[in-house]
Amino acid sequence: MKTTNRMMLLLAMLLIVGVGMTYAQEAPERPQYITVTTMHWNMDLKDFKMDEWKAVEKEFLDKVTSKNEHVVSAGFYLHRMTPDNTELLYVQAFPTWNDIDLAAKKNGDLIEAAWPNEKAREAFFDKRNKYYSAYHSDEIYATMPNAKLFNDDNMTENKILYVRTGHFAYPKDGNGDEFRKAFDDYALHVFHKNEYIKGYYPQAHAYGADRTVFVEAFILDSMADLEKMFDRNDELVKSHWKDEADREKMNKLVEKYFTPVHSDAVYTVVAGLRK
């Protein structure tokens, strides 16, 4: 488990040595930025029903988000194993930084078109807003290369999202070529070959409270597959780096470039509320 966990963090080294932009230029069709809004349930709401909440958000999805060309994808992620049981995440992906602002403006136009009557519009958003507390926070992340894309076109059942957050140590003697190769090798030979990982999305801080943050998001079919994922990663690591000395060399690189601090969280991917 030690090798696998540390190897997950190795992928972030690209940002330190400045080669992330090269990857982005090679694959411009991918979203460049991810916004994560951490919201909180209104715990004073006495008559909460999950199906009713889903119906309200599905109406907004169908009438607004799905018609906004500036939003590549969007979805809700509910608390499963996190420090705060009131939280839920709303995540959106955008082609460029400018699209974040353009999407907000387009949402306004789509909202007025969907609910042209002002009283009807106010009634809908009163109904929608009652589910949430007034407090929320936002972060923007830059997408990283070598993602394993999850095809959710026919997703009818909830999935599991495992999120690992690590932190850069920012060494002064980083080597871009060395870490780009390590990034490619590990992602392609471990994550992309791990049958339990249905989707893998590495992201690094772009705008927010902590510039050291590196986030890895893994989509799995079930909670049972989480431990299987770690075991399979270990097998694939040993299969690709057969020499123990090579694996130890990789561990030492990770220890140099990253702090020993990380956090883990698990969310439910809500089927039916995804663009």
Short mmCIF file of C-alpha atoms in Angstrom, two decimals:
data_model
loop_
_atom_site.label_atom_id
_atom_site.label_comp_id
_atom_site.label_asym_id
_atom_site.label_seq_id
_atom_site.Cartn_x
_atom_site.Cartn_y
_atom_site.Cartn_z
CA MET A 1 0.00 0.00 0.00
CA LYS A 2 2.88 2.40 0.77
CA THR A 3 4.24 2.23 -2.77
CA THR A 4 0.82 2.65 -4.35
CA ASN A 5 -0.18 5.61 -2.19
CA ARG A 6 3.09 7.41 -2.78
CA MET A 7 2.97 6.69 -6.50
CA MET A 8 -0.40 8.39 -6.75
CA LEU A 9 1.28 11.59 -5.59
CA LEU A 10 4.14 11.26 -8.08
CA LEU A 11 1.85 12.26 -10.91
CA ALA A 12 1.70 15.84 -9.66
CA MET A 13 5.38 16.50 -10.22
CA LEU A 14 4.65 17.84 -13.67
CA LEU A 15 3.35 21.09 -12.23
CA ILE A 16 6.48 21.67 -10.23
CA VAL A 17 8.73 21.30 -13.26
CA GLY A 18 6.42 23.22 -15.58
CA VAL A 19 5.55 20.68 -18.25
CA GLY A 20 1.79 20.65 -17.71
CA MET A 21 1.24 23.32 -20.36
CA THR A 22 2.94 21.16 -22.98
CA TYR A 23 0.44 18.39 -22.33
CA ALA A 24 -2.47 20.81 -22.47
CA GLN A 25 -1.36 22.00 -25.90
CA GLU A 26 -1.22 18.42 -27.14
CA ALA A 27 -4.82 17.73 -26.14
CA PRO A 28 -6.82 20.96 -26.49
CA GLU A 29 -10.10 19.09 -26.81
CA ARG A 30 -10.05 18.21 -23.10
CA PRO A 31 -11.48 20.60 -20.50
CA GLN A 32 -8.74 22.77 -19.01
CA TYR A 33 -10.44 23.77 -15.77
CA ILE A 34 -12.65 22.20 -13.13
CA THR A 35 -14.71 24.15 -10.61
CA VAL A 36 -15.69 22.45 -7.37
CA THR A 37 -18.42 24.05 -5.28
CA THR A 38 -18.69 22.55 -1.81
CA MET A 39 -22.26 23.07 -0.64
CA HIS A 40 -24.05 22.00 2.53
CA TRP A 41 -27.49 20.58 3.14
CA ASN A 42 -29.99 22.68 5.01
CA MET A 43 -30.13 20.59 8.17
CA ASP A 44 -33.20 22.51 9.37
CA LEU A 45 -35.30 21.23 6.49
CA LYS A 46 -37.74 18.82 8.10
CA ASP A 47 -39.40 17.26 5.07
CA PHE A 48 -36.33 16.42 2.98
CA LYS A 49 -36.90 13.71 0.39
CA MET A 50 -34.01 12.63 -1.84
CA ASP A 51 -36.26 11.89 -4.82
CA GLU A 52 -37.78 15.37 -4.65
CA TRP A 53 -34.35 16.99 -4.47
CA LYS A 54 -33.22 14.98 -7.48
CA ALA A 55 -36.32 16.03 -9.42
CA VAL A 56 -35.65 19.71 -8.76
CA GLU A 57 -32.00 19.47 -9.80
CA LYS A 58 -32.94 17.36 -12.83
CA GLU A 59 -35.28 20.13 -13.98
CA PHE A 60 -32.45 22.66 -13.69
CA LEU A 61 -30.09 20.29 -15.50
CA ASP A 62 -32.50 19.75 -18.39
CA LYS A 63 -33.49 23.39 -18.80
CA VAL A 64 -30.18 25.11 -18.10
CA THR A 65 -26.94 23.18 -17.64
CA SER A 66 -27.47 20.69 -20.46
CA LYS A 67 -28.11 23.57 -22.88
CA ASN A 68 -25.05 25.60 -21.85
CA GLU A 69 -22.35 25.02 -24.45
CA HIS A 70 -19.67 26.47 -22.17
CA VAL A 71 -20.10 23.64 -19.64
CA VAL A 72 -18.46 20.42 -20.83
CA SER A 73 -19.72 18.30 -17.95
CA ALA A 74 -21.36 18.67 -14.55
CA GLY A 75 -22.43 16.46 -11.68
CA PHE A 76 -23.26 16.07 -7.99
CA TYR A 77 -21.23 14.07 -5.45
CA LEU A 78 -22.71 13.28 -2.06
CA HIS A 79 -20.91 12.70 1.25
CA ARG A 80 -20.13 9.08 1.96
CA MET A 81 -16.88 9.09 3.98
CA THR A 82 -15.77 12.68 4.65
CA PRO A 83 -15.28 14.79 7.80
CA ASP A 84 -18.59 16.63 7.21
CA ASN A 85 -21.80 14.71 6.62
CA THR A 86 -23.61 17.89 5.50
CA GLU A 87 -21.45 18.47 2.44
CA LEU A 88 -22.09 17.75 -1.21
CA LEU A 89 -19.98 18.72 -4.19
CA TYR A 90 -21.13 20.26 -7.45
CA VAL A 91 -18.40 19.86 -10.08
CA GLN A 92 -18.29 21.44 -13.53
CA ALA A 93 -15.69 21.20 -16.32
CA PHE A 94 -14.90 24.03 -18.75
CA PRO A 95 -12.92 24.19 -22.01
CA THR A 96 -11.05 27.38 -21.03
CA TRP A 97 -10.81 29.88 -18.18
CA ASN A 98 -13.00 32.33 -20.13
CA ASP A 99 -15.76 29.74 -20.37
CA ILE A 100 -16.23 29.86 -16.60
CA ASP A 101 -17.46 33.43 -16.88
CA LEU A 102 -19.29 32.84 -20.16
CA ALA A 103 -21.15 29.88 -18.64
CA ALA A 104 -22.45 32.01 -15.78
CA LYS A 105 -23.78 34.60 -18.22
CA LYS A 106 -25.35 31.94 -20.43
CA ASN A 107 -27.01 30.37 -17.39
CA GLY A 108 -28.73 33.67 -16.74
CA ASP A 109 -30.13 33.76 -20.27
CA LEU A 110 -31.24 30.13 -20.11
CA ILE A 111 -32.94 30.64 -16.74
CA GLU A 112 -35.00 33.54 -18.07
CA ALA A 113 -35.93 31.51 -21.15
CA ALA A 114 -36.93 28.48 -19.07
CA TRP A 115 -38.97 30.48 -16.53
CA PRO A 116 -40.07 33.67 -18.34
CA ASN A 117 -42.65 34.41 -15.68
CA GLU A 118 -40.88 36.13 -12.79
CA LYS A 119 -43.13 34.67 -10.08
CA ALA A 120 -42.73 31.16 -11.49
CA ARG A 121 -38.97 31.67 -11.64
CA GLU A 122 -38.81 32.86 -8.04
CA ALA A 123 -40.97 29.94 -6.92
CA PHE A 124 -38.68 27.41 -8.57
CA PHE A 125 -35.51 28.84 -7.05
CA ASP A 126 -37.13 29.15 -3.65
CA LYS A 127 -37.93 25.45 -3.91
CA ARG A 128 -34.39 24.66 -5.07
CA ASN A 129 -32.58 26.81 -2.53
CA LYS A 130 -34.43 25.40 0.46
CA TYR A 131 -32.31 22.26 0.25
CA TYR A 132 -29.05 24.10 0.89
CA SER A 133 -27.50 26.21 3.61
CA ALA A 134 -26.33 29.71 2.70
CA TYR A 135 -22.66 28.77 3.09
CA HIS A 136 -20.58 27.32 0.27
CA SER A 137 -16.97 27.44 -0.94
CA ASP A 138 -15.37 27.27 -4.39
CA GLU A 139 -12.11 25.99 -5.82
CA ILE A 140 -10.78 25.95 -9.38
CA TYR A 141 -8.41 23.21 -10.55
CA ALA A 142 -6.37 22.80 -13.70
CA THR A 143 -6.82 19.43 -15.38
CA MET A 144 -3.76 17.25 -15.82
CA PRO A 145 -2.85 14.85 -18.65
CA ASN A 146 -3.24 11.07 -18.75
CA ALA A 147 -6.79 11.05 -17.42
CA LYS A 148 -8.71 7.81 -17.82
CA LEU A 149 -12.06 9.03 -19.06
CA PHE A 150 -15.23 7.54 -17.61
CA ASN A 151 -18.06 7.02 -20.08
CA ASP A 152 -21.25 7.87 -18.19
CA ASP A 153 -23.58 8.10 -21.20
CA ASN A 154 -25.57 5.10 -19.99
CA MET A 155 -25.00 5.50 -16.26
CA THR A 156 -28.16 4.37 -14.44
CA GLU A 157 -26.72 3.45 -11.04
CA ASN A 158 -24.73 5.52 -8.56
CA LYS A 159 -20.95 5.11 -8.60
CA ILE A 160 -18.22 5.77 -6.04
CA LEU A 161 -15.80 8.68 -6.18
CA TYR A 162 -12.57 8.30 -4.21
CA VAL A 163 -10.64 11.57 -3.85
CA ARG A 164 -7.04 11.74 -2.68
CA THR A 165 -5.55 15.18 -1.93
CA GLY A 166 -1.76 15.53 -1.66
CA HIS A 167 0.58 18.50 -1.30
CA PHE A 168 3.64 19.67 -3.21
CA ALA A 169 6.93 20.25 -1.38
CA TYR A 170 8.36 22.44 -4.21
CA PRO A 171 12.01 21.27 -4.37
CA LYS A 172 14.41 23.57 -6.24
CA ASP A 173 16.14 20.86 -8.26
CA GLY A 174 13.21 19.29 -10.11
CA ASN A 175 13.84 17.63 -13.48
CA GLY A 176 11.01 17.91 -16.00
CA ASP A 177 11.98 15.07 -18.34
CA GLU A 178 12.42 12.63 -15.47
CA PHE A 179 9.05 13.35 -13.96
CA ARG A 180 7.16 13.52 -17.21
CA LYS A 181 8.32 9.99 -17.98
CA ALA A 182 7.33 8.83 -14.49
CA PHE A 183 3.92 10.40 -14.90
CA ASP A 184 3.28 8.72 -18.25
CA ASP A 185 4.61 5.35 -17.12
CA TYR A 186 2.59 5.17 -13.94
CA ALA A 187 -0.70 6.43 -15.35
CA LEU A 188 -0.58 4.22 -18.43
CA HIS A 189 0.82 1.08 -16.83
CA VAL A 190 -1.08 1.19 -13.55
CA PHE A 191 -4.23 3.31 -13.51
CA HIS A 192 -5.15 2.72 -17.14
CA LYS A 193 -4.65 -1.03 -16.73
CA ASN A 194 -6.50 -1.30 -13.43
CA GLU A 195 -9.91 -2.72 -14.28
CA TYR A 196 -11.42 -1.42 -11.04
CA ILE A 197 -10.67 2.19 -11.97
CA LYS A 198 -13.45 3.27 -14.30
CA GLY A 199 -12.27 6.86 -14.41
CA TYR A 200 -9.17 8.73 -13.26
CA TYR A 201 -8.89 12.53 -13.16
CA PRO A 202 -5.73 14.26 -11.88
CA GLN A 203 -6.12 17.97 -11.10
CA ALA A 204 -3.89 20.65 -9.62
CA HIS A 205 -4.61 23.92 -7.87
CA ALA A 206 -5.44 26.83 -10.19
CA TYR A 207 -7.33 29.22 -7.89
CA GLY A 208 -8.14 28.78 -4.24
CA ALA A 209 -6.80 28.72 -0.72
CA ASP A 210 -3.84 26.33 -1.07
CA ARG A 211 -1.46 26.37 -4.04
CA THR A 212 0.18 23.11 -2.95
CA VAL A 213 -2.93 21.02 -3.52
CA PHE A 214 -2.97 18.14 -6.00
CA VAL A 215 -6.21 16.17 -6.33
CA GLU A 216 -6.70 12.72 -7.82
CA ALA A 217 -10.27 11.56 -8.41
CA PHE A 218 -11.06 7.89 -9.06
CA ILE A 219 -14.45 6.59 -10.18
CA LEU A 220 -15.28 3.04 -9.07
CA ASP A 221 -18.33 0.81 -9.36
CA SER A 222 -18.67 0.11 -5.64
CA MET A 223 -17.13 0.48 -2.20
CA ALA A 224 -15.95 -3.11 -2.43
CA ASP A 225 -13.82 -2.13 -5.41
CA LEU A 226 -11.93 0.52 -3.41
CA GLU A 227 -9.70 -1.94 -1.56
CA LYS A 228 -9.46 -4.07 -4.69
CA MET A 229 -8.18 -1.00 -6.54
CA PHE A 230 -5.30 -0.56 -4.09
CA ASP A 231 -4.38 -4.25 -4.24
CA ARG A 232 -4.48 -4.24 -8.03
CA ASN A 233 -2.35 -1.09 -8.16
CA ASP A 234 0.30 -2.85 -6.09
CA GLU A 235 0.25 -5.82 -8.45
CA LEU A 236 0.60 -3.59 -11.51
CA VAL A 237 3.43 -1.60 -9.92
CA LYS A 238 5.38 -4.78 -9.23
CA SER A 239 4.62 -6.05 -12.71
CA HIS A 240 5.95 -2.93 -14.43
CA TRP A 241 8.83 -2.15 -12.03
CA LYS A 242 9.98 -5.70 -11.38
CA ASP A 243 13.22 -4.65 -9.67
CA GLU A 244 12.73 -3.67 -6.03
CA ALA A 245 15.56 -1.16 -6.38
CA ASP A 246 13.60 0.67 -9.08
CA ARG A 247 10.54 0.83 -6.87
CA GLU A 248 12.61 2.17 -3.98
CA LYS A 249 14.14 4.80 -6.26
CA MET A 250 10.64 5.96 -7.15
CA ASN A 251 9.69 6.14 -3.47
CA LYS A 252 12.69 8.36 -2.73
CA LEU A 253 11.71 10.72 -5.53
CA VAL A 254 8.23 11.03 -4.13
CA GLU A 255 9.57 11.74 -0.65
CA LYS A 256 11.68 14.54 -2.13
CA TYR A 257 8.88 16.24 -4.04
CA PHE A 258 5.91 15.86 -1.70
CA THR A 259 5.05 16.44 1.89
CA PRO A 260 3.99 13.34 3.83
CA VAL A 261 0.52 14.85 4.36
CA HIS A 262 -2.51 13.71 2.40
CA SER A 263 -6.24 13.29 2.93
CA ASP A 264 -8.84 10.88 1.58
CA ALA A 265 -12.55 11.23 0.94
CA VAL A 266 -15.26 9.08 -0.60
CA TYR A 267 -18.40 10.39 -2.31
CA THR A 268 -21.41 8.94 -4.09
CA VAL A 269 -21.66 9.86 -7.78
CA VAL A 270 -25.34 10.66 -8.36
CA ALA A 271 -26.72 8.96 -11.47
CA GLY A 272 -29.27 10.97 -13.41
CA LEU A 273 -27.82 14.36 -12.47
CA ARG A 274 -24.88 14.42 -14.87
CA LYS A 275 -24.16 16.28 -18.03
#
